[in-house]
XYZ file of C-alpha atoms in Angstrom:
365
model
C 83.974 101.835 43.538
C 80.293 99.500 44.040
C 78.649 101.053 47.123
C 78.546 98.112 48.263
C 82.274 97.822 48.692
C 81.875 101.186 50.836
C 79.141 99.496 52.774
C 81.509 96.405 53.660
C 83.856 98.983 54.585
C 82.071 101.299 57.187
C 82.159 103.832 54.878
C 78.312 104.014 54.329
C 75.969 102.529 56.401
C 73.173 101.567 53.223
C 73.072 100.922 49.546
C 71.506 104.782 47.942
C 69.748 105.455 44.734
C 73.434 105.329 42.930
C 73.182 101.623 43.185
C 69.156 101.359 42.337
C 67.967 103.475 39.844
C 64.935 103.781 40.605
C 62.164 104.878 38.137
C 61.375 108.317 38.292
C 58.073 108.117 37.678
C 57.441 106.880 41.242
C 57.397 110.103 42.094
C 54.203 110.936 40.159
C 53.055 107.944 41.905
C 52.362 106.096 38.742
C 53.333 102.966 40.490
C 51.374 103.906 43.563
C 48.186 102.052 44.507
C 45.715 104.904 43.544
C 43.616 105.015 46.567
C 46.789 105.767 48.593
C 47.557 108.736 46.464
C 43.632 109.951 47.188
C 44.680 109.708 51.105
C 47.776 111.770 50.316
C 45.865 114.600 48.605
C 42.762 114.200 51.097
C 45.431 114.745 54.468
C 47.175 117.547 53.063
C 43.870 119.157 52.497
C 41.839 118.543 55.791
C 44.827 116.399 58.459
C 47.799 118.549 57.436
C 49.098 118.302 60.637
C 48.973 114.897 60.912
C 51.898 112.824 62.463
C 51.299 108.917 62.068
C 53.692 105.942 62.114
C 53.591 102.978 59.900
C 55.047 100.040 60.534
C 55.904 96.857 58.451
C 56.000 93.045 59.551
C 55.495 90.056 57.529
C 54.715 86.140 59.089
C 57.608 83.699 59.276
C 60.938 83.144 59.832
C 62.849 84.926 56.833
C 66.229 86.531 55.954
C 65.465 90.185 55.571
C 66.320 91.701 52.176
C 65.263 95.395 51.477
C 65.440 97.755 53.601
C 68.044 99.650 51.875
C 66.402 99.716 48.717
C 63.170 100.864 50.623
C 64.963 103.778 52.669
C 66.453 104.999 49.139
C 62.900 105.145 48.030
C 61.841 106.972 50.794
C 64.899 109.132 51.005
C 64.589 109.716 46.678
C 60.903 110.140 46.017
C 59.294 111.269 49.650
C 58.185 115.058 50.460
C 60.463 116.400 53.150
C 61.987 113.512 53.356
C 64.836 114.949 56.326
C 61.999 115.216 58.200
C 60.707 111.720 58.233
C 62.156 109.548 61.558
C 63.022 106.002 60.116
C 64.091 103.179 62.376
C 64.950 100.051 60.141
C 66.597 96.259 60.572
C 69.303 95.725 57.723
C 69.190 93.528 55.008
C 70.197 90.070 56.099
C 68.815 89.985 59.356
C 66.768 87.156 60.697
C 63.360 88.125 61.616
C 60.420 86.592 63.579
C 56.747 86.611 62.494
C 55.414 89.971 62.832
C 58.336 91.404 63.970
C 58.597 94.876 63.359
C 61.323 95.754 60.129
C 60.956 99.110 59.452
C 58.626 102.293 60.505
C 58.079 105.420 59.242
C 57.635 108.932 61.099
C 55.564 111.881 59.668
C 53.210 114.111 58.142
C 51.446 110.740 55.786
C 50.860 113.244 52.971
C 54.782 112.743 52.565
C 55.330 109.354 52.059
C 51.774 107.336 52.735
C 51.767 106.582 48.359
C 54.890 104.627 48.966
C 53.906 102.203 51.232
C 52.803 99.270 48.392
C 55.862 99.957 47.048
C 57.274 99.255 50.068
C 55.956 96.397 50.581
C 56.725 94.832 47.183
C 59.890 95.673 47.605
C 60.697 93.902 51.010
C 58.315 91.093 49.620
C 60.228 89.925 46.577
C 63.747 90.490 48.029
C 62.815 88.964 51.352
C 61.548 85.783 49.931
C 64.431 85.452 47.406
C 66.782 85.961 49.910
C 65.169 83.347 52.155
C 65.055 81.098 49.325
C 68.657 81.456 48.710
C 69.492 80.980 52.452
C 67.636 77.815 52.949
C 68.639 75.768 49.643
C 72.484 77.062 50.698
C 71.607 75.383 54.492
C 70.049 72.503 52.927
C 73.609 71.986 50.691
C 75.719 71.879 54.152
C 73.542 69.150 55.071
C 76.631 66.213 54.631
C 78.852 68.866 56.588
C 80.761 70.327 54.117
C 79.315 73.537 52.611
C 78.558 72.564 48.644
C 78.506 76.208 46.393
C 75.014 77.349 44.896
C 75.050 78.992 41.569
C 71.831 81.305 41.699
C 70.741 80.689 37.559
C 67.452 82.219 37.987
C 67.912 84.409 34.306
C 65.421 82.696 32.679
C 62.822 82.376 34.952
C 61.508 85.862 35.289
C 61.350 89.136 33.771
C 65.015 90.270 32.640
C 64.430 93.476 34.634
C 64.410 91.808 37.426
C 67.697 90.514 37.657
C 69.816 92.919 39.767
C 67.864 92.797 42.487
C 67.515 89.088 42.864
C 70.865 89.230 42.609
C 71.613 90.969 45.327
C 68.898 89.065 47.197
C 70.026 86.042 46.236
C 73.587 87.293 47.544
C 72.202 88.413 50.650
C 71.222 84.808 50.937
C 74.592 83.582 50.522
C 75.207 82.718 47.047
C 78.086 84.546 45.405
C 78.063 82.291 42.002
C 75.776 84.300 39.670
C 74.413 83.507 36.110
C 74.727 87.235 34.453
C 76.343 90.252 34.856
C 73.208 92.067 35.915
C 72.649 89.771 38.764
C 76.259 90.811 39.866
C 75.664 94.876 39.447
C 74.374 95.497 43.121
C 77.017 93.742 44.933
C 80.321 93.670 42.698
C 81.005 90.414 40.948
C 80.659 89.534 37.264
C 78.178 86.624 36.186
C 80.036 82.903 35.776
C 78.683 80.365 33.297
C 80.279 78.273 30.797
C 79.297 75.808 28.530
C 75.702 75.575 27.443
C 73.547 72.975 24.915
C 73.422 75.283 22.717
C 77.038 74.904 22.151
C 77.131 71.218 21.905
C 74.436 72.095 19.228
C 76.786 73.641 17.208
C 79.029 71.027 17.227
C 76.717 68.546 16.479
C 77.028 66.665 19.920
C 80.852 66.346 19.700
C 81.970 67.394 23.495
C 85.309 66.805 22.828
C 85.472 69.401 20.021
C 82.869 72.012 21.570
C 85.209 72.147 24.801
C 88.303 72.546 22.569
C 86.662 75.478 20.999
C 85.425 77.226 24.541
C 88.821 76.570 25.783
C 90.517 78.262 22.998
C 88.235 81.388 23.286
C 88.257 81.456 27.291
C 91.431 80.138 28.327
C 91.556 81.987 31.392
C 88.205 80.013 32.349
C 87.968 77.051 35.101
C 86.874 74.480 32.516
C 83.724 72.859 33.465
C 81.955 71.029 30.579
C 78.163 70.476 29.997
C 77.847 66.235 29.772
C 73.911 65.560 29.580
C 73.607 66.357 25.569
C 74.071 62.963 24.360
C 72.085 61.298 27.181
C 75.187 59.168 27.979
C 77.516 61.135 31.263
C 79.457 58.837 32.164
C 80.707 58.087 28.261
C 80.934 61.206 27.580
C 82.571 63.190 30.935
C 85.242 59.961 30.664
C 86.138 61.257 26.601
C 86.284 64.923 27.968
C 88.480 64.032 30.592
C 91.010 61.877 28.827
C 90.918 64.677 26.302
C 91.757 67.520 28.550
C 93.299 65.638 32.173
C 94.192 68.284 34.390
C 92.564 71.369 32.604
C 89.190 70.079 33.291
C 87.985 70.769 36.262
C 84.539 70.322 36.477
C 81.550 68.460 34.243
C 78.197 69.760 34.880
C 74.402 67.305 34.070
C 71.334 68.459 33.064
C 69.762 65.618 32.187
C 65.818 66.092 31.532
C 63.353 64.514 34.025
C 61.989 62.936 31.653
C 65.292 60.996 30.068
C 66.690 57.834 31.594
C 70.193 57.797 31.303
C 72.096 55.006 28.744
C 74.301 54.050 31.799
C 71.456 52.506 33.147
C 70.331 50.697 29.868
C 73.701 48.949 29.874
C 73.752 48.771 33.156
C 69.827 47.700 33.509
C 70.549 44.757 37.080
C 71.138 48.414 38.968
C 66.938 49.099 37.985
C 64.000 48.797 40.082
C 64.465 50.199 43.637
C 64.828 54.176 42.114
C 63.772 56.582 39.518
C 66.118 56.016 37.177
C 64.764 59.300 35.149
C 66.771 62.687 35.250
C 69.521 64.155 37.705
C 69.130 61.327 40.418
C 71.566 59.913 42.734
C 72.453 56.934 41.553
C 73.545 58.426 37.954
C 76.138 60.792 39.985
C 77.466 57.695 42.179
C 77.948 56.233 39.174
C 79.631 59.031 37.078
C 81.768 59.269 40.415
C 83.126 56.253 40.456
C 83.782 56.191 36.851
C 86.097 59.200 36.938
C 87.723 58.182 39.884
C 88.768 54.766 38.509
C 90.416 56.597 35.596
C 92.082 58.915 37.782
C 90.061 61.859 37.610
C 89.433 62.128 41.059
C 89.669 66.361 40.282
C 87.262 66.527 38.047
C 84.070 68.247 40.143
C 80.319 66.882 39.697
C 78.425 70.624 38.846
C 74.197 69.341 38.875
C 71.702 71.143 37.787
C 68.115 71.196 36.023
C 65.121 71.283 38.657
C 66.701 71.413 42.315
C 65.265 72.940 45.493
C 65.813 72.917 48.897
C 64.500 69.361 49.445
C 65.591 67.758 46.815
C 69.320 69.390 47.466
C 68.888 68.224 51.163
C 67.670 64.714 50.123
C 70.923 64.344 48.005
C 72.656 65.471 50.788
C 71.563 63.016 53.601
C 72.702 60.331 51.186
C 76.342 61.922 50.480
C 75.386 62.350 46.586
C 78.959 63.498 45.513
C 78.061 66.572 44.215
C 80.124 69.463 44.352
C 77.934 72.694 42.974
C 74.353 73.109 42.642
C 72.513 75.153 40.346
C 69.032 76.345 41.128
C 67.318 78.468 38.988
C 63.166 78.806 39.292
C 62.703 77.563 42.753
C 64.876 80.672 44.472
C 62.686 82.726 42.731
C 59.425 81.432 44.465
C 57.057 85.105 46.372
C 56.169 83.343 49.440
C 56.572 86.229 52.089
C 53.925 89.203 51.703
C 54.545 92.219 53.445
C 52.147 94.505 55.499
C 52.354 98.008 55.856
C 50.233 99.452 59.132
C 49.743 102.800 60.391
C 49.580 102.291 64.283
C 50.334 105.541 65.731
C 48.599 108.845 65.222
C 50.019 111.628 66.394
C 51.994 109.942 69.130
C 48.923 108.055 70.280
C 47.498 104.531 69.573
C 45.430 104.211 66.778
C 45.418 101.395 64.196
C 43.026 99.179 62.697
C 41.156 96.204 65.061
C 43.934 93.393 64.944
C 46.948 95.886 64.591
C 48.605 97.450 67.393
C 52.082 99.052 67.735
C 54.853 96.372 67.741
C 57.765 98.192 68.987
C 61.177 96.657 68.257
C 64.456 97.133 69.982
C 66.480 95.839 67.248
C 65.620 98.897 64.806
C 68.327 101.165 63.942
C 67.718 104.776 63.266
C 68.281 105.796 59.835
C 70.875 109.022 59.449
């Protein structure tokens, strides 16, 4: 069973090193800035008995992602780590500008060469998880909550993927791309028909579904429509083709491609872009399917979308039914800061710094 599933059930309070992995090499501090690891070796020599506390806060208004992955670093690579005295938020919480997330009790010998690790950590999950949450708010705008498929595979380093993933479902996305997205948190990755595939068919929908259908019959059957340049043509052949199987056709159409419904349809031109995924292409594919009696068939868009562009479609009750977002969740946007504030139970932090006590943290078992 995921840890994750524990988690949900009180069974375990945090995610451990059994769902991240982590590197052992972090333990020879090879991914440690190197001047921390000089303070580490420099306080065990002259301030062995040194007790400090460093906190961490970053600057807006975020969904934290994190700390459970941080505490397993501290709890996996640390000295002594029993001995440390950890408060934390969880991951998921809202948080305030320079509110306090997580500190750290103890001899800084033991765990000071973690603390840009740390922060990188609670940086990159944070702001994917924030990402996540505010394109999924900005696709509730029309007041019915529309799906986001987090397809952010090919927009940063494969090894990467699990833990955006979970970020990403942290936001509130539970429609994934791959199977490593999914390892953190329990699902399998969803995706269906590429270009690629149409490729192979040499642009013949209708035969490129029949052959993913055939393979995956146990699939929802959502079709990709934007190869051809021509959705509403094309989503009407699938759909006669398939009726009631088909339940979904998703467009991609490049931003820099004007779709043929609008060359035959060219009176509709001049008051929008008419280039790309734009709303008057999926009013139009709408309506189309709908006077053929398709009404079930869902509108899946893709290629490009953010959180305003999502929430601009929204205000205008665009009838999409999915979005997927790839490159834009992905977006670093909330740094971290790691500050030692206390020393030895006493103030004593850099001018600007002070410490921000927090009655939300949670001591960590």
């Amino acid at each position: 069973m995921k840890e994750i599933e524990l988690k949900m059930q009180g069974k375990i309070k945090r995610l451990t090193n059994r769902t991240f992995k982590f590197d052992e090499r972090v333990g020879d501090g090879w991914f440690s800035a190197v001047y921390f690891l000089k303070t580490c070796q420099i306080a065990e020599k002259h301030r062995p008995d040194n007790v400090v506390t460093m906190q961490f806060f970053q600057k807006k208004h975020a969904v934290l992602c994190g700390t459970d992955e941080a505490i397993a670093l501290i709890k996996k690579f640390a000295h002594a780590p029993d001995s440390l005295e950890i408060f934390s938020l969880k991951d998921g919480d809202k948080i305030e500008p320079y509110e306090t997330v997580l500190t750290i009790t103890g001899p800084y010998q033991n765990f000071g060469f973690l603390e840009g690790i740390i922060d990188g950590i609670l940086a990159r999950r944070t702001s994917v998880a924030t990402n996540v949450y505010n394109v999924v708010k900005a696709a509730s705008t029309s007041g019915v909550q529309k799906p986001v498929i987090f397809m952010g595979d090919r927009d940063d380093h494969y090894t990467q993927q699990a833990g955006d993933g979970y970020a990403s479902y942290i936001g509130g996305s539970t429609a994934q791309a791959t199977h490593a997205m999914n390892e953190w948190w329990g699902k399998r990755g969803m995706g269906t028909i590429p270009h690629a595939l149409l490729q192979l068919f040499n642009g013949d929908i209708v035969a490129a579904t029949h052959a993913y259908h055939e393979e995956f019959p146990e699939d929802e059957l959502i079709t990709l429509v934007d190869y051809n340049n021509d959705v509403v043509t094309d989503s009407l052949k699938v759909a006669r083709e398939f009726g009631k199987e088909l339940k979904g056709v998703r467009i991609d159409t490049s931003r820099t491609l004007v779709d043929q419904y609008f060359w035959r349809n060219q009176d509709v031109l001049g008051k929008f872009d008419p280039r790309g995924v734009n709303p008057e292409l999926i009013f139009a594919l709408r309506s189309a399917l709908d006077a053929d009696g398709y009404n079930h068939v869902k509108i899946v868009v893709s290629g490009g979308f953010n959180e305003e562009r999502i929430r601009t479609f929204e205000t205008r009750n665009v009838p999409v039914d999915i979005y997927g977002v790839g490159s834009s969740l992905l977006k670093i946007h909330i740094g971290f800061t790691g500050d030692n504030v206390l020393l030895d139970g006493k103030e004593e932090a850099k001018k600007g710094r002070k410490h921000q006590p927090n009655p939300r943290l949670e001591k960590v078992d």
